[in-house]
Coordinates of C-alpha atoms in Angstrom, one line a residue:
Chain A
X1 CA -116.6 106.9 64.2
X2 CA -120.0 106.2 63.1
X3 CA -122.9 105.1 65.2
X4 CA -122.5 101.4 66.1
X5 CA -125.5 100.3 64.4
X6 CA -126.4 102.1 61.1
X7 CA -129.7 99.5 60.9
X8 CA -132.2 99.0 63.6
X9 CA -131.4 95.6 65.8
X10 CA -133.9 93.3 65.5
X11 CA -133.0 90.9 68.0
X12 CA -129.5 91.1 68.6
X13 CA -129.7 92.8 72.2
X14 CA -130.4 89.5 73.6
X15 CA -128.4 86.8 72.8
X16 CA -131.0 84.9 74.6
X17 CA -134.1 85.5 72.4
X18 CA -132.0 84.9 69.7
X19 CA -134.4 82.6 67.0
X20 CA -137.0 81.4 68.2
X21 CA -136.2 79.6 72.0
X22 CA -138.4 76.9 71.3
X23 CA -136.5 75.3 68.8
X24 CA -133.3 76.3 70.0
X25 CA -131.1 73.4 71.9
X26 CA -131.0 73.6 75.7
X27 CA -127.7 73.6 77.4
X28 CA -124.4 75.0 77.5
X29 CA -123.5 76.6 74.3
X30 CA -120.3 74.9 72.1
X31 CA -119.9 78.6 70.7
X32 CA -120.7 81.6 72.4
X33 CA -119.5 85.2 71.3
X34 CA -120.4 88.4 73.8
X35 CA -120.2 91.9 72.3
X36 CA -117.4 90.7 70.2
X37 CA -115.6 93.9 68.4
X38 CA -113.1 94.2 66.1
X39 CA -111.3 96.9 64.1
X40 CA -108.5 96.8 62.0
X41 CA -106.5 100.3 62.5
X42 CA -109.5 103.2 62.7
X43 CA -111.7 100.9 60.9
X44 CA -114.1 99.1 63.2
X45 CA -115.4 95.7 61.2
X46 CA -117.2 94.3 64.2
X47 CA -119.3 96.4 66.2
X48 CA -120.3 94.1 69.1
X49 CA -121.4 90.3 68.0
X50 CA -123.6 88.3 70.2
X51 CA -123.9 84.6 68.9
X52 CA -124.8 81.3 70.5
X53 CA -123.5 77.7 68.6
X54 CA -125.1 74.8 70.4
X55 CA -124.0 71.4 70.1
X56 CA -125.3 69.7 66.4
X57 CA -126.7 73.3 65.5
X58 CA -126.2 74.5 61.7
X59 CA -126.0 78.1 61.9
X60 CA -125.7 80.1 58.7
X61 CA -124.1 83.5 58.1
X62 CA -124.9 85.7 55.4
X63 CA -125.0 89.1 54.2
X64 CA -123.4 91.7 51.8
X65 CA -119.3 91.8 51.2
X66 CA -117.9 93.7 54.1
X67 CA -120.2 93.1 56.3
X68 CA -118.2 91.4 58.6
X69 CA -118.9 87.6 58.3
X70 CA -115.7 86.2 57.7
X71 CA -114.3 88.3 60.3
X72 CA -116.5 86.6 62.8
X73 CA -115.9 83.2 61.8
X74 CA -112.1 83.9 61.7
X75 CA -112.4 85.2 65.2
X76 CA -114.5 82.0 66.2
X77 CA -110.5 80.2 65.9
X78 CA -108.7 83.3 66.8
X79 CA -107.4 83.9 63.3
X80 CA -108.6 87.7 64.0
X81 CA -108.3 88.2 67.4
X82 CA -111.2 89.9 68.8
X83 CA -110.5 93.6 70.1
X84 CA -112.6 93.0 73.0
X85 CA -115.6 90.5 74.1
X86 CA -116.2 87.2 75.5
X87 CA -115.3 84.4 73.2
X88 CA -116.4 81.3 74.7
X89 CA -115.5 77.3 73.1
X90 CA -116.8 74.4 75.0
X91 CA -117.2 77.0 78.0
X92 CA -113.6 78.4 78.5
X93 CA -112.6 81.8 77.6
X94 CA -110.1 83.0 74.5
X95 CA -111.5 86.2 74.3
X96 CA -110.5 89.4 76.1
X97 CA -113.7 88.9 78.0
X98 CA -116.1 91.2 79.1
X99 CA -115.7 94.8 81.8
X100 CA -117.6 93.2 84.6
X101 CA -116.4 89.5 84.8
X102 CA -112.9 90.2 86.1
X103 CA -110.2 88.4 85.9
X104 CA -111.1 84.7 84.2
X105 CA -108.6 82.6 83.6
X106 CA -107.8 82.1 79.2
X107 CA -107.3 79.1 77.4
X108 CA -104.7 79.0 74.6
X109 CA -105.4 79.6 71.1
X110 CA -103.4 76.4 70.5
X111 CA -106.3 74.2 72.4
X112 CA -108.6 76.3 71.0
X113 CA -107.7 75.7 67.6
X114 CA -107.3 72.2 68.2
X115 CA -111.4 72.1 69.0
X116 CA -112.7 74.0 66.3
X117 CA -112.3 73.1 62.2
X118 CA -111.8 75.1 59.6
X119 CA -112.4 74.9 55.2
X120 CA -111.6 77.6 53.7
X121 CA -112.8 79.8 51.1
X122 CA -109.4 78.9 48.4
X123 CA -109.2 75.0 50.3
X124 CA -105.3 75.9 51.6
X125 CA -104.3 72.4 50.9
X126 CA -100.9 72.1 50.8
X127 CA -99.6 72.2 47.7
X128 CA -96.6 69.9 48.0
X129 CA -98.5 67.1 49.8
X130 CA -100.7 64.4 48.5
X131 CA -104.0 64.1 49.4
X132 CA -104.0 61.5 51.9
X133 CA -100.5 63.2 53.5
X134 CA -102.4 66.1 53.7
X135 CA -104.9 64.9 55.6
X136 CA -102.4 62.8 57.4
X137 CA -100.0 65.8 58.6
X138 CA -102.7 67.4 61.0
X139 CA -103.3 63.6 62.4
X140 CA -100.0 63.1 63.1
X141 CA -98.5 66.3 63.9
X142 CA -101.5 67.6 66.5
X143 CA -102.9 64.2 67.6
X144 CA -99.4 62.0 67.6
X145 CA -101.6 59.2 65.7
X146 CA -99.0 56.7 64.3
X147 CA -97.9 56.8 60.8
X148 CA -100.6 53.4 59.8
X149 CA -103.0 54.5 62.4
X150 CA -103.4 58.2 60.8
X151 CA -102.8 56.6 57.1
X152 CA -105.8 54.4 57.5
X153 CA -107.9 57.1 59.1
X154 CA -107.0 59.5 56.6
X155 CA -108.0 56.7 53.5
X156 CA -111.2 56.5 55.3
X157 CA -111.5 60.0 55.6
X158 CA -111.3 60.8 52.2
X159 CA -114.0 57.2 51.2
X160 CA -116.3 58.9 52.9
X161 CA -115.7 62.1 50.7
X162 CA -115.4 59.6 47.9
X163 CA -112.0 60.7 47.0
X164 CA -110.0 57.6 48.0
X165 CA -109.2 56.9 44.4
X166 CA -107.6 60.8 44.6
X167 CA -105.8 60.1 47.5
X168 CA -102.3 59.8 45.8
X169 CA -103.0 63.0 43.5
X170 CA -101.6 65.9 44.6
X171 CA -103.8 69.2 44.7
X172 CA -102.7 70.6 41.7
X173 CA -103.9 67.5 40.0
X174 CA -107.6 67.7 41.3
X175 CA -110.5 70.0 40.6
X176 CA -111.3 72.6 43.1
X177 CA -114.8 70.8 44.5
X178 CA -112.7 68.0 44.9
X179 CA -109.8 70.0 46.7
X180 CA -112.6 71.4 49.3
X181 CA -113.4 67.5 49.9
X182 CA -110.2 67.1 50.8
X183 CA -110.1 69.9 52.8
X184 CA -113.4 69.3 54.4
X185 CA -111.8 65.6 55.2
X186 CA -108.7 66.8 56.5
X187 CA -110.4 69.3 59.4
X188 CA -113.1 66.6 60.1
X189 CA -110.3 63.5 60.8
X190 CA -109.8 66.1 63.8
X191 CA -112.8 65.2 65.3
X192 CA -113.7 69.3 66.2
X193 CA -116.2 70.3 68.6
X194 CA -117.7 72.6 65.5
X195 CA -116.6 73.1 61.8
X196 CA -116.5 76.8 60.4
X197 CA -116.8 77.2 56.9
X198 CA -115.4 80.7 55.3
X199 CA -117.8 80.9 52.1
X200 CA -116.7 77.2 51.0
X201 CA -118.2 77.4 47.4
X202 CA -117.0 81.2 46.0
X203 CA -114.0 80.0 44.7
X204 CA -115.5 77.2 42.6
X205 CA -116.8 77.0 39.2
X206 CA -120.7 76.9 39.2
X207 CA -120.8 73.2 38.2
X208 CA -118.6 71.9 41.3
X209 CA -120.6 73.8 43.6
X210 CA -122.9 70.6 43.8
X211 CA -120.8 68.1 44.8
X212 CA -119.1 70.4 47.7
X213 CA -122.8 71.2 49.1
X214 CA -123.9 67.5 48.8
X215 CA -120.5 66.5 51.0
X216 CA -121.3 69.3 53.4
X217 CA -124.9 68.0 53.6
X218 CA -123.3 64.5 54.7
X219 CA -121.2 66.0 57.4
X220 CA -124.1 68.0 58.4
X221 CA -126.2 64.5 58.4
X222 CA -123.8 63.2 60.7
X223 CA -124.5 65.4 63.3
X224 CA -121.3 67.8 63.4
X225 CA -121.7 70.9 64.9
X226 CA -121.2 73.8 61.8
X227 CA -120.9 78.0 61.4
X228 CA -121.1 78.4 57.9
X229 CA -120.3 81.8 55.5
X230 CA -122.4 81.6 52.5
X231 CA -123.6 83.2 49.6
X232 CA -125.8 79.8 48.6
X233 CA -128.7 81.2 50.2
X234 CA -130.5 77.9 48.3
X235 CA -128.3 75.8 50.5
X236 CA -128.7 77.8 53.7
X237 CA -132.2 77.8 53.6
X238 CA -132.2 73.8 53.7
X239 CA -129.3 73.5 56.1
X240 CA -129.8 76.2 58.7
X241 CA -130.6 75.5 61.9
X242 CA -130.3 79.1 62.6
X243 CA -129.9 82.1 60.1
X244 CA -127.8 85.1 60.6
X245 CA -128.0 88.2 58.9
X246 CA -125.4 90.7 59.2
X247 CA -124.4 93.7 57.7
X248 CA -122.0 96.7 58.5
X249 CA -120.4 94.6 61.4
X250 CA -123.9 94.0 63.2
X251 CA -126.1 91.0 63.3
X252 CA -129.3 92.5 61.5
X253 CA -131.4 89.8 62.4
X254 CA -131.4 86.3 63.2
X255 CA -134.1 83.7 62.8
X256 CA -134.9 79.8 63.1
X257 CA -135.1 77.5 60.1
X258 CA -138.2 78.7 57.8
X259 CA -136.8 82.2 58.2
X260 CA -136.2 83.3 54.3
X261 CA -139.5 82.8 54.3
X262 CA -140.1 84.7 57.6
X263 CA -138.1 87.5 58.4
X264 CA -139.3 90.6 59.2
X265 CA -136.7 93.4 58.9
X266 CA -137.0 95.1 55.5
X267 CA -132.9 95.2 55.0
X268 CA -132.9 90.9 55.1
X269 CA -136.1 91.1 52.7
X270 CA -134.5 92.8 50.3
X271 CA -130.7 91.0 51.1
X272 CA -132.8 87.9 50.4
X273 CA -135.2 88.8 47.4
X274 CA -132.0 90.2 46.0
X275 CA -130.1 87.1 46.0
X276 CA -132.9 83.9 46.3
Chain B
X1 CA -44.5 90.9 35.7
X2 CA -42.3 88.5 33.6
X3 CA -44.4 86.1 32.9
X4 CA -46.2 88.9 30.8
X5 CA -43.4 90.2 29.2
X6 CA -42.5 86.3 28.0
X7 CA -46.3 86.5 26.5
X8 CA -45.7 84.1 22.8
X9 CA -46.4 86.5 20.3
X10 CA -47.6 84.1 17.8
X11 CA -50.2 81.2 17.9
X12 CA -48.2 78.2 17.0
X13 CA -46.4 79.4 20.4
X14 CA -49.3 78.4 22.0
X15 CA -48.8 74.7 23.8
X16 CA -52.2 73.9 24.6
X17 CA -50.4 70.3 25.4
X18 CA -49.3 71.3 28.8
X19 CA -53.3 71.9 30.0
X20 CA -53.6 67.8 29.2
X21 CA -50.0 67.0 31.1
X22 CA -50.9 69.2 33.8
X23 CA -54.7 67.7 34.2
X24 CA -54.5 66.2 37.1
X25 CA -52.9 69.5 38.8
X26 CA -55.8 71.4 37.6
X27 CA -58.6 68.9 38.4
X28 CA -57.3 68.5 42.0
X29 CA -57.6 72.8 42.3
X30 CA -61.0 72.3 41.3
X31 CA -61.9 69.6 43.1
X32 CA -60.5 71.9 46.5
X33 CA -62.6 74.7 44.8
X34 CA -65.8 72.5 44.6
X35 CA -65.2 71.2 48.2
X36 CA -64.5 74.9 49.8
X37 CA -67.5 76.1 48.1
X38 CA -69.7 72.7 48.8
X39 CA -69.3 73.2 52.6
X40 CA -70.0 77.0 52.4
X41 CA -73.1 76.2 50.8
X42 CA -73.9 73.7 53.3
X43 CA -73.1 76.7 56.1
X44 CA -74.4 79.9 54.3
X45 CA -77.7 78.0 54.1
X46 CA -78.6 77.2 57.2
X47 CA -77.1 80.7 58.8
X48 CA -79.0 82.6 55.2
X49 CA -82.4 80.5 56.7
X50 CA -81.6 81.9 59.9
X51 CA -81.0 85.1 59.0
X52 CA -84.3 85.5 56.9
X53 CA -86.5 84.8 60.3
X54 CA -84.5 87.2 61.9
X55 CA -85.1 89.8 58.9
X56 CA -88.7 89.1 59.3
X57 CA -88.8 89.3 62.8
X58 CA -89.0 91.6 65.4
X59 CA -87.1 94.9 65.5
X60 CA -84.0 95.9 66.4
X61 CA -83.1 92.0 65.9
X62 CA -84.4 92.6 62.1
X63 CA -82.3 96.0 61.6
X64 CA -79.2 93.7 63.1
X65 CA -79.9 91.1 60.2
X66 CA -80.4 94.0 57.9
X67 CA -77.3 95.5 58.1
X68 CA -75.2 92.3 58.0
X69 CA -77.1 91.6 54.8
X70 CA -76.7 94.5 53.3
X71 CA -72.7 95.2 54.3
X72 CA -71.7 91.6 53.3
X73 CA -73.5 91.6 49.8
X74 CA -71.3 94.5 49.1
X75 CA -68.1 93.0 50.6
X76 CA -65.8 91.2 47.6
X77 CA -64.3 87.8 48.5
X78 CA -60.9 89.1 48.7
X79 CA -61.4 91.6 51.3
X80 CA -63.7 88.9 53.2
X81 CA -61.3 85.8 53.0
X82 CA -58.2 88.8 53.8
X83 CA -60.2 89.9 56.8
X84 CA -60.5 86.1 58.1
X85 CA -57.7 84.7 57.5
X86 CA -55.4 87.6 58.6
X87 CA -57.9 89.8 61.0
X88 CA -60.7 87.5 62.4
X89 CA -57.7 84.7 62.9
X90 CA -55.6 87.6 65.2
X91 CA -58.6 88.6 67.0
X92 CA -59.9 85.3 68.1
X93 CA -55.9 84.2 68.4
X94 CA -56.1 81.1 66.5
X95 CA -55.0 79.9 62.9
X96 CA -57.2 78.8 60.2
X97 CA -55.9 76.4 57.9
X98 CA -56.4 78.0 54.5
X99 CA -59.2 75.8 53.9
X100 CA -61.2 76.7 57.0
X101 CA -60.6 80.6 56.3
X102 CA -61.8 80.2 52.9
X103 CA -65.0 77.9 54.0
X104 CA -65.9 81.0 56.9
X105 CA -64.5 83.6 54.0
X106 CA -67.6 82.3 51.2
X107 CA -69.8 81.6 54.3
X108 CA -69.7 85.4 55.7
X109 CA -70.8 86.7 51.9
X110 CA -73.4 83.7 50.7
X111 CA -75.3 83.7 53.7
X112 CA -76.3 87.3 53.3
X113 CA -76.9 86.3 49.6
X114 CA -79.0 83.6 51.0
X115 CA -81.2 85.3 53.6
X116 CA -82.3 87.6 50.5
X117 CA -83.7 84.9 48.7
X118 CA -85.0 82.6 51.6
X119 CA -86.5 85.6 52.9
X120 CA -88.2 86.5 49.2
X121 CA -89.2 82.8 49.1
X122 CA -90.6 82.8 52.6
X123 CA -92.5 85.7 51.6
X124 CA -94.1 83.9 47.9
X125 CA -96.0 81.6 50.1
X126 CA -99.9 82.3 50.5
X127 CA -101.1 83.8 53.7
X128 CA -103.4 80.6 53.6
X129 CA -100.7 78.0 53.7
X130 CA -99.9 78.9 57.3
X131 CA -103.9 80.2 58.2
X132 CA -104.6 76.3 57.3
X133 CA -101.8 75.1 59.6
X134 CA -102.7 77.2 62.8
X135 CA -106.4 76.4 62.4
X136 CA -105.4 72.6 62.0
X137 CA -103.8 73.6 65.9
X138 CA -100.9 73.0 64.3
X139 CA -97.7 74.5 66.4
X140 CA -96.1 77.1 64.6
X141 CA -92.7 75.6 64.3
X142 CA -94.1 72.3 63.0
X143 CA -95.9 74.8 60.4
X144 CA -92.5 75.9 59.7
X145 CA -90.9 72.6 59.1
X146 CA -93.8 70.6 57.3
X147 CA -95.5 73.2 55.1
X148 CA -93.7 76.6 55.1
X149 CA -90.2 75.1 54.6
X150 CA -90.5 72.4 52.1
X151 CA -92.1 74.6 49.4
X152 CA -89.8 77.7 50.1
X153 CA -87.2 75.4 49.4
X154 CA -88.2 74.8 46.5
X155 CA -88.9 78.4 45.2
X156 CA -85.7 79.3 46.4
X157 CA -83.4 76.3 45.0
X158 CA -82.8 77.7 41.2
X159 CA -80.9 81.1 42.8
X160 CA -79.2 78.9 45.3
X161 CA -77.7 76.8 42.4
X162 CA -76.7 80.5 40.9
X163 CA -75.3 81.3 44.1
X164 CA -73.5 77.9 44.8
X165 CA -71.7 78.8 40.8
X166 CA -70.8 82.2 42.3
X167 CA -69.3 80.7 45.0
X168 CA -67.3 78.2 43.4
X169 CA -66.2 81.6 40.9
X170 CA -65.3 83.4 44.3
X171 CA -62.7 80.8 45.5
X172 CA -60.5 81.7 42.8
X173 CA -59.3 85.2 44.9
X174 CA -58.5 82.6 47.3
X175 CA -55.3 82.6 45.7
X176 CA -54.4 85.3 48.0
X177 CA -54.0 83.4 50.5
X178 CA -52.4 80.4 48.9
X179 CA -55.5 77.8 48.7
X180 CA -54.0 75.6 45.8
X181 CA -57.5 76.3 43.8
X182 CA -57.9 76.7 40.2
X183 CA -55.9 80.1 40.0
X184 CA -53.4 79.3 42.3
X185 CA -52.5 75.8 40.5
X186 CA -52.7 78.0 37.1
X187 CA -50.3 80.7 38.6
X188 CA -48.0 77.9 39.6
X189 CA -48.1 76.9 35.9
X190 CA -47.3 79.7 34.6
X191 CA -44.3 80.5 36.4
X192 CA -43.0 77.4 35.4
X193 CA -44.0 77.0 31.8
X194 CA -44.4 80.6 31.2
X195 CA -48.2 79.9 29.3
X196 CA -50.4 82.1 30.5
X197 CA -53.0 82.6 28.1
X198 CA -53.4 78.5 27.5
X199 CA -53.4 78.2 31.4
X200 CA -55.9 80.7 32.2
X201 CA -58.4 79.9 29.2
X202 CA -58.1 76.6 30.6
X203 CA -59.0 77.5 33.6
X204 CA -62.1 79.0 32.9
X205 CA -63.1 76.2 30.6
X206 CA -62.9 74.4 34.3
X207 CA -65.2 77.2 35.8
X208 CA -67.7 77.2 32.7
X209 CA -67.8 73.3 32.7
X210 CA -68.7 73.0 36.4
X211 CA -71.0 75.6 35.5
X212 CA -72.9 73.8 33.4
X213 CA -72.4 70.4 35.6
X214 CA -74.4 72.7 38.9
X215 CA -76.7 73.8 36.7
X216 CA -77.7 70.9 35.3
X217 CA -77.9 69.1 38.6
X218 CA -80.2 71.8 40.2
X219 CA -82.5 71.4 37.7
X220 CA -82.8 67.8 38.2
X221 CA -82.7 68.9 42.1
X222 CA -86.0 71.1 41.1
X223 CA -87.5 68.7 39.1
X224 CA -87.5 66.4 41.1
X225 CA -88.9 68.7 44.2
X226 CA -91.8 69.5 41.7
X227 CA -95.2 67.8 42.2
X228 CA -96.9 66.3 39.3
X229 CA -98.4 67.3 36.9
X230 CA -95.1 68.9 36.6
X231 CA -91.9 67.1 35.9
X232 CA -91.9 63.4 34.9
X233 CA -89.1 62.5 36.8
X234 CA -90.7 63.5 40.0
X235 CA -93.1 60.9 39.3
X236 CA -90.9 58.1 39.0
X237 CA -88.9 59.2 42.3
X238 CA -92.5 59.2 44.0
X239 CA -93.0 56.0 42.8
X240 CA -92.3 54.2 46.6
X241 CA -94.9 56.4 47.9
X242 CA -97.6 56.4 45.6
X243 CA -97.4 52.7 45.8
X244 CA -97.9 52.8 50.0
X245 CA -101.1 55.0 49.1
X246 CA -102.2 52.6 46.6
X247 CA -101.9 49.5 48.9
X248 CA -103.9 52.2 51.3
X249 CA -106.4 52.2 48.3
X250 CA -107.1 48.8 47.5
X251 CA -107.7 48.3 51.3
X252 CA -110.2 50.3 51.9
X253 CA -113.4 48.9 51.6
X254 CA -115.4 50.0 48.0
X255 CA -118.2 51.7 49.4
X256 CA -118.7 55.0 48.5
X257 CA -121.4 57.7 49.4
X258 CA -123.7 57.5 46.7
X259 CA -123.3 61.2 46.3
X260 CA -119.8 61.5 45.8
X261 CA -118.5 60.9 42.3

């Protein structure tokens, strides 16, 4: 196994220092990962993740393919169980957890999953559902809202998406931005604690990009706590609250809004001047 | 075999008048063939769907399922409807009616004929489907029943309208055992009227027809399971629903973000 970090850590020892303190948010975090590793047989894809979500925060992952960013996302809702670490939502432990703590008691990916959002990179709508059922299925099924109750929600839902003249279309019948509006609806009528989004524009054509960015921008606006994967590095240098770089399963460097502008390793310079 | 030997040895022998004054004979074999087969396919899928989680499940349950799939593809419908009504019937001490043994007979082979293609349908939906539910916190047998389920089904419903015709095919060994079927009211023809080759074309004119009866209504089943833009009939079957989402529509206040299209 190779060294676990093939580029020098800017700041990633301390999760603390992370960004710049002074504009980071005070408190507990929503989000907080500990050495969080990963490997999928021999192949270690995470090589100890430190990352702090606070509540309303906009944080931004980005880097190369294979770096790892999905993976930590994914393991954010325990969709890839971490191999070991301290994953922390809303203060309770899903993780393994780290050596020293001992024995702390886990909550269950179920509740876990019922805190944090997700959109998707190919929107996993469901295919055989309408738009509005498919915003209406989670509503009902995971929060027991009654059939009108989760019918109206889910109409207003998808207005404020600007798809309620979609809402009787079924996916096949809509383009893909507006599919990832649907999507984005559907996890946000859950009311999360945070959204993740898995690199929510690579599967569209370059002209629905807009319109996906511009609903994110809303939900963003609205104060909703978001991890975002992206390769719109336009995008994530108006919407990040705080900027991740990672590559080869380590954080590079991480940095406060202002920081494409601003960061100092030479490996995010040239990520970014490669890519901006 | 002297029904055989008593074979007409030229056409204008042939008294293709006894299939129409027999009809009602025939139609009531096939109607026992429709309704052994009917109730097997209502069994074999539910134990197939059972089957094809146990397939894909956890070892040594899965090399259980494996090997009943495999053993009962292979058995014929003779052997199988033999082995209940005159074996499984002994063993468990009581007596099937030659209905029942024929329902259990079709039931032991289709369901292993079933798992196959549940399992294969299972297996055709995206990863994604059920990554969406669990991150919704959805519970993973509601994912089953809401969103796996319903769209397996319908990848899997053209080979279970094959395999409903093969069933209805297979009842005709049921003979063997005296199930007044298709065969068995031919055979009783022929021994009186001494027609085989009318009775037995007709026969399988009755097979052929239902044939094309199943098949026809399976595709209506499918395009009616298939979401628009597909299938114009689906549509119009929706028609209830899209109306509800409509009334939802009107509702709704106009407003729209201003960046929204």
């Amino acid at each position: 196994m190779r060294a676990a970090t093939t580029v020098p850590p800017t700041q990633h020892d301390s999760p603390e220092s992370a960004g710049a303190p002074a504009h980071r948010p005070s408190g507990p975090p929503v989000v907080e990962l500990r050495q969080i590793r990963k490997s999928f047989g021999d192949l270690e894809v995470l090589k100890g993740i430190d990352l702090q979500v606070h509540k309303g925060e906009h944080v931004v992952v980005f880097g190369p393919s294979g770096s790892g960013k999905s993976t930590v996302l994914r393991s954010i809702n325990l969709l890839e169980p971490p191999t070991s670490g301290s994953l922390k939502v809303a203060g309770v432990e899903y993780g393994p957890g780290l050596p020293g703590e001992g024995d702390v008691k886990k909550g269950k990916p179920l509740d876990l999953r019922r805190s944090v959002g997700m959109v998707f990179q190919s929107f996993n709508l469901f295919p055989h559902l309408t738009a509005l059922e498919n915003v209406c299925l989670p509503l009902r099924s995971v929060r027991g809202v009654k059939r009108d109750e989760a019918e109206q929600r889910s109409a207003d839902a998808l207005r404020r998406v600007g798809l309620l003249p979609r809402a009787a279309h079924f996916p096949g019948q809509l383009s893909g931005g507006q599919q990832q509006r649907v999507a984005i609806a559907r996890a946000l009528t859950l009311d999360p604690e945070v959204l993740l989004f898995d690199e929510p524009t690579s599967a569209l054509d370059p002209e629905l990009v807009g319109e996906v960015l511009s609903t994110m921008r809303e939900v963003a606006e609205l104060g909703m706590t978001m991890v975002i994967v992206t390769h719109e590095l336009g995008f994530a240098r108006e919407i990040g609250d705080l900027n991740v770089f990672m590559e080869d399963g380590v954080v590079v460097e991480t940095g406060p809004r202002g920081f494409f502008d601003e960061c100092h390793n030479p490996r995010t310079q040239k990520f970014i001047s490669a890519v901006l | 075999m002297s029904t055989l030997l008593s074979l007409p040895t030229a056409a204008s022998q042939y008294d293709w008048g006894i299939v129409w004054d027999n009809r009602s004979m025939l139609l009531n074999g096939l109607l026992t063939a429709l309704e052994v087969s009917f109730v097997a396919l209502i069994i074999s899928m539910v134990l197939g769907m059972g089957l094809a989680l146990v397939r894909m499940g956890r070892a040594p349950f899965s090399w259980i399922a494996a090997i009943y799939i495999n053993v009962f593809r292979g058995v014929p419908a003779l052997v199988s409807v033999i082995w209940v009504y005159f074996g499984l019937a002994l063993v468990l001490d009581i007596s099937f009616s030659v209905f029942q043994a024929g329902v259990i007979a079709l039931s032991l082979l289709y369901s292993a004929f079933l798992a196959e293609i549940f399992r294969s349908a299972l297996n055709a939906i995206p990863k994604g489907q059920k990554e969406a539910g669990l991150a919704l916190g959805m519970k993973p047998v509601r994912i089953f029943f809401s969103i796996t389920l319903p769209q397996a089904t319908k990848i899997a419903l053209p080979n279970v309208g094959n395999m409903f015709i093969g069933m209805v095919k297979d009842t005709s060994t049921f003979t063997v055992i005296g199930l007044l079927e298709v065969v068995r009211v031919t055979q009783n023809l022929v021994a009186e009227t001494f027609q085989p080759f009318v009775l037995y074309t007709a026969a399988a004119a009755l097979y052929v027809f239902v044939a094309f009866v199943l098949d026809f209504l399976f595709r209506l089943a499918e395009r009616t399971l298939d979401t628009p833009p597909n299938g114009a009939l689906s549509r119009g079957l929706r028609g209830r629903k899209q109306r509800r989402i409509q009334a939802l529509i009107d509702a709704q206040p106009p407003v729209r973000p201003s960046t929204a299209t």
